[in-house]
Short mmCIF file of C-alpha atoms (C1' of nucleotides) in Angstrom, two decimals:
data_model
loop_
_atom_site.label_atom_id
_atom_site.label_comp_id
_atom_site.label_asym_id
_atom_site.label_seq_id
_atom_site.Cartn_x
_atom_site.Cartn_y
_atom_site.Cartn_z
CA MET A 1 162.63 70.89 -56.82
CA GLU A 2 159.12 70.78 -58.25
CA LEU A 3 156.81 73.72 -57.66
CA PRO A 4 153.11 74.33 -58.37
CA CYS A 5 151.46 77.40 -59.88
CA ASP A 6 150.91 80.30 -57.54
CA GLY A 7 147.64 82.08 -56.76
CA ALA A 8 147.84 84.06 -60.00
CA GLY A 9 148.26 80.84 -61.98
CA ILE A 10 151.93 81.45 -62.72
CA CYS A 11 154.21 78.42 -62.60
CA MET A 12 156.65 78.93 -59.72
CA ALA A 13 159.24 76.84 -61.53
CA CYS A 14 159.41 78.51 -64.97
CA LYS A 15 157.66 81.76 -63.96
CA ASN A 16 155.34 81.56 -66.98
CA LYS A 17 151.60 81.28 -67.04
CA PRO A 18 150.87 77.89 -68.60
CA PRO A 19 148.04 77.63 -71.17
CA ASN A 20 145.02 75.57 -70.14
CA GLU A 21 146.14 72.45 -71.98
CA GLU A 22 149.41 72.46 -70.03
CA THR A 23 147.73 72.90 -66.65
CA LEU A 24 147.15 69.88 -64.45
CA ASN A 25 145.00 69.88 -61.33
CA CYS A 26 145.87 67.56 -58.50
CA LYS A 27 143.04 65.14 -57.66
CA THR A 28 143.78 65.42 -53.96
CA CYS A 29 144.50 69.07 -53.26
CA ALA A 30 143.21 70.60 -56.53
CA THR A 31 146.35 72.72 -56.85
CA PRO A 32 147.24 73.65 -60.45
CA TRP A 33 150.65 72.55 -61.79
CA HIS A 34 152.50 73.26 -65.03
CA ALA A 35 152.66 69.88 -66.78
CA THR A 36 155.78 70.61 -68.82
CA CYS A 37 157.74 71.54 -65.68
CA LEU A 38 156.99 68.18 -64.02
CA VAL A 39 159.64 65.54 -63.72
CA TYR A 40 157.05 62.81 -64.26
CA PRO A 41 154.16 64.22 -66.31
CA PRO A 42 151.29 61.76 -66.82
CA GLN A 43 151.75 59.74 -69.99
CA GLU A 44 148.14 59.45 -71.13
CA LEU A 45 145.27 61.88 -71.24
CA ALA A 46 143.12 59.56 -69.12
CA ASP A 47 145.71 59.72 -66.36
CA THR A 48 145.44 63.49 -66.05
CA LEU A 49 142.03 63.18 -64.39
CA GLN A 50 143.43 60.95 -61.66
CA TRP A 51 146.70 62.83 -61.39
CA GLU A 52 148.15 63.56 -57.98
CA CYS A 53 150.71 66.34 -57.51
CA PRO A 54 154.23 65.66 -56.19
CA ASP A 55 153.33 67.22 -52.83
CA CYS A 56 150.36 64.93 -52.30
CA SER A 57 152.07 61.81 -53.56
CA MET A 58 155.28 62.82 -51.88
CA ILE A 59 157.45 59.79 -51.31
CA ASN A 60 159.88 60.17 -48.48
CA PRO A 61 161.62 56.96 -47.67
CA PRO A 62 160.94 56.21 -44.01
CA SER A 63 164.03 56.19 -41.86
CA THR A 64 163.47 52.62 -40.73
CA SER A 65 163.33 51.26 -44.25
CA ALA A 66 166.24 49.79 -46.09
CA VAL A 67 166.29 52.82 -48.34
CA ALA A 68 168.66 55.36 -46.88
CA ALA A 69 167.30 58.86 -46.56
CA GLY A 70 169.01 61.46 -48.64
CA ARG A 71 170.09 59.24 -51.52
CA SER A 72 168.21 60.84 -54.34
CA GLU A 73 168.81 58.25 -57.05
CA GLU A 74 167.34 55.61 -54.80
CA ALA A 75 164.41 57.84 -53.98
CA GLY A 76 163.91 58.45 -57.70
CA GLU A 77 163.93 54.72 -58.36
CA LEU A 78 161.43 54.26 -55.60
CA ILE A 79 159.13 56.86 -57.11
CA ALA A 80 159.43 55.19 -60.49
CA SER A 81 158.55 51.81 -58.98
CA ILE A 82 155.56 53.27 -57.22
CA ARG A 83 154.34 54.89 -60.38
CA LYS A 84 154.67 51.55 -62.12
CA ILE A 85 152.44 50.00 -59.49
CA GLU A 86 149.96 52.87 -59.80
CA ASP A 87 149.83 52.44 -63.56
CA ASP A 88 149.19 48.69 -63.43
CA LYS A 89 145.53 48.39 -64.44
CA SER A 90 145.33 44.72 -63.53
CA LEU A 91 145.55 45.57 -59.83
CA THR A 92 142.76 46.64 -57.50
CA GLU A 93 143.28 49.68 -55.25
CA GLN A 94 143.85 47.37 -52.31
CA GLU A 95 146.46 45.35 -54.12
CA LYS A 96 148.20 48.55 -55.16
CA ALA A 97 148.28 49.75 -51.58
CA LYS A 98 149.77 46.44 -50.51
CA LYS A 99 152.48 46.64 -53.13
CA ARG A 100 153.31 50.19 -52.13
CA GLN A 101 153.60 49.22 -48.51
CA LYS A 102 155.86 46.33 -49.36
CA LEU A 103 158.07 48.57 -51.43
CA LEU A 104 158.32 51.22 -48.74
CA SER A 105 159.01 48.77 -45.97
CA GLY A 106 162.24 47.89 -47.68
CA ALA A 107 161.14 44.50 -49.00
CA THR A 108 162.95 43.32 -52.12
CA ALA A 109 161.32 44.24 -55.41
CA GLY A 110 160.14 41.61 -57.83
CA PRO A 111 158.31 38.34 -57.31
CA SER A 112 159.26 36.09 -54.44
CA PRO A 113 157.77 32.66 -55.19
CA SER A 114 159.05 31.21 -51.94
CA ASP A 115 156.53 33.26 -49.97
CA GLY A 116 154.18 30.77 -48.40
CA ASP A 117 150.58 31.45 -47.42
CA GLU A 118 151.61 31.41 -43.79
CA LYS A 119 153.88 34.36 -44.21
CA LYS A 120 151.27 36.19 -46.25
CA GLU A 121 148.69 35.79 -43.51
CA LYS A 122 151.08 37.12 -40.96
CA ASN A 123 151.76 40.11 -43.13
CA ASP A 124 148.04 40.75 -43.63
CA VAL A 125 147.72 41.73 -39.99
CA LEU A 126 150.60 44.11 -40.37
CA ASP A 127 149.13 45.46 -43.57
CA ILE A 128 145.85 46.23 -41.86
CA LEU A 129 147.73 47.96 -39.10
CA ASP A 130 149.84 49.77 -41.67
CA LYS A 131 146.77 50.90 -43.54
CA GLU A 132 145.29 52.36 -40.37
CA LEU A 133 148.55 54.14 -39.64
CA THR A 134 148.96 55.54 -43.12
CA CYS A 135 148.19 59.16 -43.95
CA SER A 136 145.73 59.44 -46.85
CA PHE A 137 147.62 62.43 -48.20
CA CYS A 138 151.20 61.24 -48.35
CA MET A 139 150.61 57.46 -48.08
CA GLN A 140 153.37 57.35 -45.50
CA MET A 141 153.34 56.13 -41.96
CA LEU A 142 151.69 58.97 -40.03
CA ASP A 143 154.05 61.66 -38.84
CA ARG A 144 152.66 63.49 -35.80
CA PRO A 145 149.21 62.04 -36.33
CA VAL A 146 146.05 64.08 -35.91
CA THR A 147 142.62 62.47 -35.85
CA THR A 148 139.44 64.08 -37.17
CA PRO A 149 136.16 63.65 -35.26
CA CYS A 150 135.06 61.38 -38.13
CA GLY A 151 137.91 59.08 -37.16
CA HIS A 152 140.42 59.59 -39.95
CA ASN A 153 144.12 60.09 -39.40
CA PHE A 154 146.52 62.42 -41.16
CA CYS A 155 150.02 63.72 -40.63
CA LEU A 156 149.93 67.05 -38.82
CA LYS A 157 151.72 68.73 -41.72
CA CYS A 158 149.53 67.20 -44.42
CA PHE A 159 146.44 68.19 -42.45
CA GLN A 160 147.66 71.74 -41.96
CA ARG A 161 148.43 72.06 -45.63
CA TRP A 162 144.88 70.94 -46.42
CA ILE A 163 143.44 73.45 -43.95
CA GLY A 164 145.77 76.10 -45.34
CA GLN A 165 144.13 75.62 -48.72
CA GLY A 166 140.85 76.62 -47.15
CA LYS A 167 139.43 73.10 -47.00
CA ARG A 168 137.09 72.39 -44.08
CA THR A 169 136.01 68.83 -44.81
CA CYS A 170 137.72 65.54 -44.09
CA ALA A 171 139.90 64.64 -47.06
CA TYR A 172 138.86 61.02 -46.64
CA CYS A 173 135.09 61.08 -46.10
CA ARG A 174 134.20 64.74 -46.73
CA VAL A 175 132.54 65.16 -43.34
CA GLN A 176 132.79 68.72 -41.93
CA ILE A 177 135.79 69.47 -39.73
CA PRO A 178 134.93 71.59 -36.68
CA PRO A 179 136.71 75.00 -36.67
CA LYS A 180 138.49 74.19 -33.40
CA MET A 181 140.03 71.06 -34.87
CA ALA A 182 141.02 73.03 -37.97
CA SER A 183 142.77 75.77 -36.02
CA GLN A 184 144.15 73.60 -33.21
CA PRO A 185 144.80 70.11 -34.50
CA ARG A 186 145.82 67.93 -31.59
CA ILE A 187 148.36 65.17 -31.90
CA ASN A 188 146.93 61.77 -31.07
CA SER A 189 149.48 60.46 -28.60
CA THR A 190 147.93 57.00 -28.41
CA LEU A 191 148.52 56.66 -32.12
CA VAL A 192 152.11 57.74 -31.65
CA ILE A 193 152.61 54.65 -29.50
CA ALA A 194 150.91 52.42 -32.06
CA ILE A 195 153.10 53.84 -34.81
CA ARG A 196 156.21 53.14 -32.82
CA MET A 197 155.14 49.55 -32.36
CA ALA A 198 154.28 49.15 -36.04
CA ARG A 199 157.65 50.55 -37.03
CA MET A 200 159.25 48.17 -34.62
CA SER A 201 157.54 45.07 -36.01
CA ARG A 202 158.19 46.29 -39.50
CA SER A 203 161.90 46.70 -38.97
CA SER A 204 162.17 43.31 -37.30
CA ASN A 205 160.15 41.86 -40.19
CA ALA A 206 162.58 43.36 -42.66
CA GLY A 207 165.11 40.83 -41.42
CA GLY A 208 168.39 41.15 -39.63
CA ALA A 209 168.70 40.83 -35.88
CA PRO A 210 167.96 44.08 -34.06
CA LYS A 211 171.02 45.74 -32.64
CA VAL A 212 170.99 44.92 -28.96
CA TYR A 213 173.58 45.84 -26.39
CA HIS A 214 173.79 44.37 -22.96
CA PHE A 215 175.12 47.26 -21.21
CA VAL A 216 175.49 46.44 -17.57
CA GLN A 217 175.73 43.09 -15.81
CA ASN A 218 172.20 43.25 -14.64
CA GLN A 219 171.30 39.64 -13.99
CA ASN A 220 171.76 39.75 -10.24
CA ARG A 221 170.18 43.12 -9.74
CA PRO A 222 166.61 43.39 -8.44
CA ASP A 223 163.87 45.27 -10.30
CA LYS A 224 163.92 48.08 -7.79
CA ALA A 225 166.69 50.13 -6.26
CA TYR A 226 167.72 48.91 -2.82
CA THR A 227 169.75 50.06 0.18
CA THR A 228 172.61 47.94 1.44
CA GLU A 229 173.13 46.93 5.05
CA ARG A 230 176.08 49.28 5.23
CA ALA A 231 174.16 52.25 3.95
CA LYS A 232 172.16 52.80 7.09
CA ARG A 233 170.63 56.10 6.09
CA ALA A 234 167.57 55.75 3.96
CA GLY A 235 168.53 58.50 1.53
CA LYS A 236 168.09 57.31 -2.01
CA ALA A 237 171.51 58.54 -3.03
CA ASN A 238 172.79 55.80 -0.76
CA ALA A 239 170.78 53.25 -2.63
CA CYS A 240 172.17 50.84 -5.20
CA SER A 241 170.60 50.89 -8.61
CA GLY A 242 168.09 48.26 -9.65
CA LYS A 243 168.17 46.51 -12.99
CA ILE A 244 168.59 48.63 -16.11
CA PHE A 245 165.67 47.60 -18.31
CA VAL A 246 166.70 49.11 -21.63
CA THR A 247 169.57 47.87 -23.76
CA VAL A 248 171.01 51.15 -25.03
CA PRO A 249 174.68 51.70 -24.27
CA PRO A 250 175.46 54.48 -21.76
CA ASP A 251 176.82 56.69 -24.52
CA HIS A 252 173.67 56.45 -26.63
CA PHE A 253 172.42 59.81 -27.89
CA GLY A 254 168.81 60.63 -28.59
CA PRO A 255 165.55 58.84 -27.82
CA ILE A 256 165.43 55.28 -26.55
CA PRO A 257 163.69 53.31 -29.28
CA ALA A 258 161.40 50.30 -29.00
CA GLU A 259 164.05 47.87 -30.20
CA ASN A 260 166.06 48.65 -27.08
CA ASP A 261 163.15 48.04 -24.78
CA PRO A 262 162.81 44.26 -24.54
CA GLU A 263 160.62 44.68 -21.47
CA ARG A 264 157.73 46.56 -23.13
CA ASN A 265 158.68 46.94 -26.80
CA MET A 266 157.74 50.60 -26.59
CA GLY A 267 160.91 52.50 -26.01
CA VAL A 268 160.91 55.40 -23.59
CA LEU A 269 157.98 57.63 -24.44
CA VAL A 270 157.83 61.36 -24.06
CA GLY A 271 155.85 62.16 -20.93
CA GLU A 272 156.77 59.03 -19.01
CA ILE A 273 157.03 59.68 -15.28
CA TRP A 274 159.06 57.75 -12.73
CA GLU A 275 158.98 57.85 -8.97
CA ASP A 276 162.53 59.11 -8.56
CA ARG A 277 165.89 59.56 -10.20
CA LEU A 278 166.81 55.92 -9.62
CA ALA A 279 163.78 54.64 -11.50
CA CYS A 280 164.50 57.17 -14.23
CA ARG A 281 167.99 55.73 -14.42
CA GLN A 282 166.64 52.20 -14.76
CA TRP A 283 164.83 53.20 -17.96
CA GLY A 284 167.96 54.78 -19.36
CA ALA A 285 166.60 58.30 -19.72
CA HIS A 286 169.20 59.81 -17.39
CA LEU A 287 171.79 57.53 -15.82
CA PRO A 288 173.50 59.50 -13.01
CA HIS A 289 171.35 59.36 -9.92
CA VAL A 290 172.66 62.53 -8.34
CA ALA A 291 174.46 64.52 -11.03
CA GLY A 292 172.43 66.65 -13.40
CA ILE A 293 174.52 66.09 -16.50
CA ALA A 294 175.32 62.75 -18.11
CA GLY A 295 178.23 62.87 -20.51
CA GLN A 296 181.91 62.66 -21.32
CA SER A 297 184.07 65.69 -22.05
CA THR A 298 185.57 63.94 -25.10
CA HIS A 299 182.30 62.70 -26.48
CA GLY A 300 179.30 64.83 -25.66
CA SER A 301 176.35 64.80 -23.29
CA GLN A 302 173.54 62.26 -23.48
CA SER A 303 171.08 63.80 -21.04
CA VAL A 304 170.41 66.45 -18.43
CA ALA A 305 168.09 66.68 -15.44
CA LEU A 306 166.22 69.88 -14.60
CA SER A 307 165.29 70.26 -10.97
CA GLY A 308 165.07 73.95 -10.32
CA GLY A 309 168.27 73.82 -8.31
CA TYR A 310 169.68 76.92 -9.94
CA LEU A 311 167.66 80.08 -9.40
CA ASP A 312 168.92 81.68 -12.60
CA ASP A 313 167.63 78.84 -14.75
CA GLU A 314 164.62 79.62 -16.91
CA ASP A 315 162.23 76.91 -18.06
CA HIS A 316 159.90 77.76 -20.93
CA GLY A 317 159.06 74.20 -21.91
CA GLU A 318 160.03 74.42 -25.56
CA TRP A 319 163.32 76.03 -24.53
CA PHE A 320 165.19 76.58 -21.29
CA LEU A 321 168.41 77.95 -19.88
CA TYR A 322 170.63 75.56 -18.00
CA THR A 323 173.61 76.18 -15.74
CA GLY A 324 176.69 73.97 -15.82
CA SER A 325 178.03 72.01 -12.87
CA GLY A 326 180.85 72.85 -10.52
CA GLY A 327 181.77 75.99 -8.66
CA ARG A 328 179.83 75.02 -5.59
CA ASP A 329 181.92 74.18 -2.60
CA LEU A 330 180.65 70.80 -1.58
CA SER A 331 183.48 69.94 0.75
CA GLY A 332 182.92 68.78 4.29
CA ASN A 333 179.44 67.93 5.31
CA LYS A 334 177.59 70.75 3.70
CA ARG A 335 176.61 68.89 0.58
CA THR A 336 173.55 70.98 -0.11
CA ASN A 337 175.41 74.21 -0.65
CA LYS A 338 173.42 76.42 -2.96
CA ASP A 339 176.16 79.06 -3.18
CA GLN A 340 178.76 79.41 -5.88
CA SER A 341 182.24 79.74 -4.48
CA PHE A 342 184.41 79.60 -7.60
CA ASP A 343 184.19 80.07 -11.35
CA GLN A 344 182.88 77.35 -13.61
CA LYS A 345 184.93 76.36 -16.61
CA PHE A 346 184.14 74.44 -19.77
CA ASP A 347 185.63 71.21 -18.49
CA LYS A 348 184.29 67.80 -17.49
CA MET A 349 180.46 67.76 -17.77
CA ASN A 350 180.34 71.39 -18.87
CA GLU A 351 182.66 70.52 -21.71
CA ALA A 352 180.49 67.51 -22.58
CA LEU A 353 177.53 69.87 -22.99
CA ARG A 354 179.65 72.22 -25.06
CA VAL A 355 180.63 69.36 -27.38
CA SER A 356 176.98 68.44 -27.82
CA CYS A 357 176.23 72.07 -28.59
CA LEU A 358 178.96 72.36 -31.22
CA LYS A 359 178.10 69.07 -32.86
CA GLY A 360 174.35 69.56 -32.60
CA TYR A 361 173.75 66.25 -30.83
CA PRO A 362 170.32 65.58 -29.34
CA VAL A 363 170.20 65.68 -25.53
CA ARG A 364 167.52 63.84 -23.57
CA VAL A 365 165.84 65.97 -20.92
CA VAL A 366 164.17 64.91 -17.69
CA ARG A 367 162.40 67.29 -15.35
CA SER A 368 161.97 66.77 -11.62
CA HIS A 369 161.19 70.09 -10.01
CA LYS A 370 160.33 69.62 -6.40
CA GLU A 371 159.05 73.12 -5.84
CA LYS A 372 156.51 74.25 -8.37
CA ARG A 373 158.81 76.80 -9.95
CA SER A 374 157.75 75.99 -13.46
CA SER A 375 154.51 74.89 -15.02
CA TYR A 376 156.45 72.47 -17.21
CA ALA A 377 157.33 70.11 -14.41
CA PRO A 378 155.07 67.67 -12.62
CA GLU A 379 154.34 68.04 -8.93
CA THR A 380 156.19 64.85 -8.11
CA GLY A 381 158.30 62.39 -9.99
CA VAL A 382 160.82 62.57 -12.78
CA ARG A 383 159.45 63.02 -16.30
CA TYR A 384 161.09 62.32 -19.64
CA ASP A 385 160.40 65.26 -21.95
CA GLY A 386 162.12 64.16 -25.14
CA VAL A 387 165.19 65.44 -26.92
CA TYR A 388 166.50 68.97 -27.06
CA ARG A 389 169.39 70.55 -28.88
CA ILE A 390 171.78 73.00 -27.26
CA GLU A 391 171.50 76.07 -29.45
CA LYS A 392 174.31 78.00 -27.83
CA CYS A 393 176.56 78.03 -24.79
CA TRP A 394 178.46 80.84 -23.12
CA ARG A 395 179.92 81.89 -19.79
CA LYS A 396 177.97 84.28 -17.70
CA ASN A 397 179.03 86.62 -14.90
CA GLY A 398 176.82 87.02 -11.99
CA ILE A 399 175.75 84.10 -9.84
CA GLN A 400 177.09 85.32 -6.50
CA GLY A 401 179.83 87.11 -8.45
CA PHE A 402 181.19 83.92 -10.03
CA LYS A 403 181.25 82.85 -13.63
CA VAL A 404 179.01 79.97 -14.67
CA CYS A 405 178.53 78.05 -17.89
CA ARG A 406 175.16 78.64 -19.48
CA TYR A 407 173.31 76.69 -22.15
CA LEU A 408 170.24 77.42 -24.28
CA PHE A 409 168.30 74.22 -24.92
CA VAL A 410 165.67 74.10 -27.67
CA ARG A 411 163.26 71.21 -28.07
CA CYS A 412 163.66 69.25 -31.29
CA ASP A 413 161.56 66.14 -30.72
CA ASN A 414 158.94 65.07 -33.24
CA GLU A 415 156.79 63.56 -30.58
CA PRO A 416 154.46 65.85 -28.66
CA ALA A 417 155.70 67.25 -25.39
CA PRO A 418 153.55 66.55 -22.34
CA TRP A 419 152.36 70.13 -22.21
CA THR A 420 151.12 69.99 -25.81
CA SER A 421 149.30 66.70 -25.65
CA ASP A 422 147.85 66.90 -22.14
CA VAL A 423 147.11 70.59 -21.84
CA GLN A 424 145.67 71.75 -25.12
CA GLY A 425 146.08 75.46 -25.61
CA ASP A 426 148.61 75.71 -22.81
CA ARG A 427 151.58 75.47 -25.14
CA PRO A 428 154.06 78.24 -24.50
CA ARG A 429 154.29 80.89 -27.16
CA ALA A 430 157.46 80.34 -29.12
CA HIS A 431 160.24 82.85 -28.70
CA PRO A 432 160.87 84.52 -32.09
CA VAL A 433 164.36 83.08 -32.33
CA ILE A 434 163.00 79.69 -31.40
CA LYS A 435 160.33 79.94 -34.06
CA GLU A 436 163.05 80.37 -36.63
CA LEU A 437 164.90 77.38 -35.26
CA LYS A 438 161.82 75.23 -35.34
CA ASN A 439 161.31 76.28 -38.93
CA ALA A 440 164.82 75.22 -39.79
CA ILE A 441 164.28 71.88 -38.13
CA ASP A 442 161.06 71.49 -40.11
CA ILE A 443 162.96 72.13 -43.33
CA THR A 444 165.38 69.32 -42.63
CA GLU A 445 162.52 67.04 -41.70
CA ARG A 446 160.82 67.75 -45.00
CA LYS A 447 163.99 66.65 -46.71
CA GLY A 448 163.52 63.28 -45.16
CA SER A 449 166.28 63.27 -42.60
CA PRO A 450 165.42 62.10 -39.13
CA SER A 451 164.88 64.95 -36.71
CA TRP A 452 167.96 63.98 -34.74
CA ASP A 453 170.17 64.10 -37.78
CA TYR A 454 173.42 65.58 -36.56
CA ASP A 455 173.69 67.68 -39.72
CA VAL A 456 170.69 69.67 -38.60
CA ARG A 457 173.00 71.91 -36.66
CA LYS A 458 174.80 72.97 -39.83
CA LYS A 459 171.51 73.65 -41.56
CA LEU A 460 170.36 75.71 -38.60
CA LEU A 461 173.44 77.87 -38.97
CA ASP A 462 172.76 78.32 -42.70
CA VAL A 463 169.23 79.45 -42.02
CA GLU A 464 170.42 81.85 -39.36
CA LYS A 465 172.99 83.28 -41.75
CA ALA A 466 170.42 83.65 -44.52
CA SER A 467 167.92 85.40 -42.27
CA ALA A 468 170.63 87.68 -40.87
CA SER A 469 171.66 88.84 -44.35
CA GLN A 470 168.10 89.76 -45.29
"C1'" DG B 1 161.47 74.20 5.98
"C1'" DG B 2 166.46 74.43 6.10
"C1'" DG B 3 170.43 71.93 6.93
"C1'" DC B 4 172.74 67.53 7.64
"C1'" DC B 5 174.52 63.33 6.41
"C1'" DC B 6 174.82 59.22 4.00
"C1'" DG B 7 177.28 56.39 0.15
"C1'" DC B 8 176.51 55.07 -4.93
"C1'" DA B 9 177.89 55.72 -9.78
"C1'" DG B 10 180.81 57.39 -13.05
"C1'" DG B 11 184.31 60.42 -15.11
"C1'" DG B 12 189.11 61.33 -15.37
"C1'" DC C 1 192.64 55.44 -7.59
"C1'" DC C 2 190.34 59.99 -6.17
"C1'" DC C 3 186.89 63.35 -6.83
"C1'" DT C 4 182.45 65.11 -7.63
"C1'" DG C 5 177.34 65.33 -8.19
"C1'" DC C 6 170.36 69.52 -10.10
"C1'" DG C 7 169.14 62.91 -3.97
"C1'" DG C 8 166.44 62.41 -0.58
"C1'" DG C 9 165.03 60.94 4.24
"C1'" DC C 10 165.34 62.76 8.56
"C1'" DC C 11 166.51 65.68 12.36
"C1'" DC C 12 166.25 69.96 14.36
#
DNA sequence: GGGCCCGCAGGG
DNA sequence: CCCTGCGGGCCC
C-alpha cells in the first residue's frame, strides 16, 4: 500500500520526514510523496516535474475487462505497461490515451498488423465516446459521474478528493466551481446510462458472444399481460404474464445488465417505473406477480417488493425493515387478511431471504406503495430501486402477538437511487450504523471489486469487528 | 374505503 | 401434485 506525506510533511509509509530532494509533488493533486517509498519512482529527473501520484494515476482494472479484479500481479503488469506507454516520447498525448484505453479494455498487448482501417475507424467512434466518459483524475471509465458547470466529468470520489484538498476550480479547465456543486455534487444520471452503453459495446467488442439465456418460452406471448376467457374477473392477478423482455435466468442475482436486455440494450435502470407488478415482472426486476419475495429456500432471494402491506415495516430509502411472508390466514375467501394468525418461521421464502443475508447476496428491490406511507415510493406504479443487501435477520415478537421474520435491508448499489438523483437535498440522513456499512462497502469498491461482490459481506463483518474492538 | 373474489405463477 | 402469495378491479 502506497501512502503520501501527511499535513506535517511526514511520510505515512516510513514515518520519516523526507528531505527536499526525496520529495515529489504530484502534478495533478500537488500532494507531496516520499520518492524512496514509491514502488515506481520516476527514473529521470525530467520526469519528476510531470509526475503523477499513485492515487491520481490509480489503475483499477474495470470489471468488464479481461483483466480479473483482485489479481495483483496482473494489475502490476498493467501498471507497468501503462507506464511504458506514458514514457514513450514518440507518441502524442492523444495516441497515448488511445493506447491506454486499448490496454484497459482488455485488448491484447503488442502490435496487431491484421487490424484494417475499417476496424480502426469503428474503434475511433468508441474512443471518442470513451474519452468523454473517462475521468481526468483516474483515467478510468467514470464511476458515479458528476459534471461541473463548465461541462467536465469526474468520478464522484475523485471529485470529492479534489474538493477535500481545498481546490475550488475545475481540474480540467480551471474554471471556478460554485460552492453548491462543491458541497453537493450531483450524480449525472444521463451519463450513467451512456456509461452502461459504452461498457456494453466495449465488452461485445472485446470478443466472445455475450452470455444470453432464453429463460421462458416467450415466443407466443404478447407484449402485454392479458386475461383469459376463463378468468372473467378483471383483477390483474388473474391475468397471464406477457413476454419477458430480458434474458436473465430466474435465479439471477443483482442488477439486470445491458447485455441481457436485447430490447433496449440498457439493462434495467434504477428508477425505472412500470404500470403494475405484471409489467415489472416482464422486465425481470421482480418475477412473482403477487408474492413479495422471489427466491428459493436452498438458493437465496433474488428480489423483494415493498408495498406498505405490513404496518411494522419501516422504509428509510437507504435502508428499510421488511417482514417475512406467512402467518396470515388466507384460507377461504378472505384473501386480503391483514392479520397474523400464526408464527412465521425461517422456511420457504423467509429462508431464502435468510440465505441471502448470510451469504451477502444482492437483492433487487421494487417499491409499489399504494398509500403514501413513505416518501420513497411513487404515487403510482412499481419502481425499481436497485440492489440492497440484507444486513441482518431475526425473529420478532409482537405483530398481533405472533412471531414474524424481520430483515434489515441496506442499499448497496453504485447507481444513484431515485431520491438522490431526482430530489437533490432530500436524501435521507444515514443511520450511524448504516454509515459504517456504506464505508465498508466503499472500502471494497476501492479495492476494485464490483459492489455486488459476494465477499463484501465478510469484509463488512471485519469492519464491524474492528470498530467494536476500538 | 373496506372487503370480496378471481386465477396465475412458482416453490416444494 | 398441492399450496401459497406485499394484486387489483369491483361491489357494497
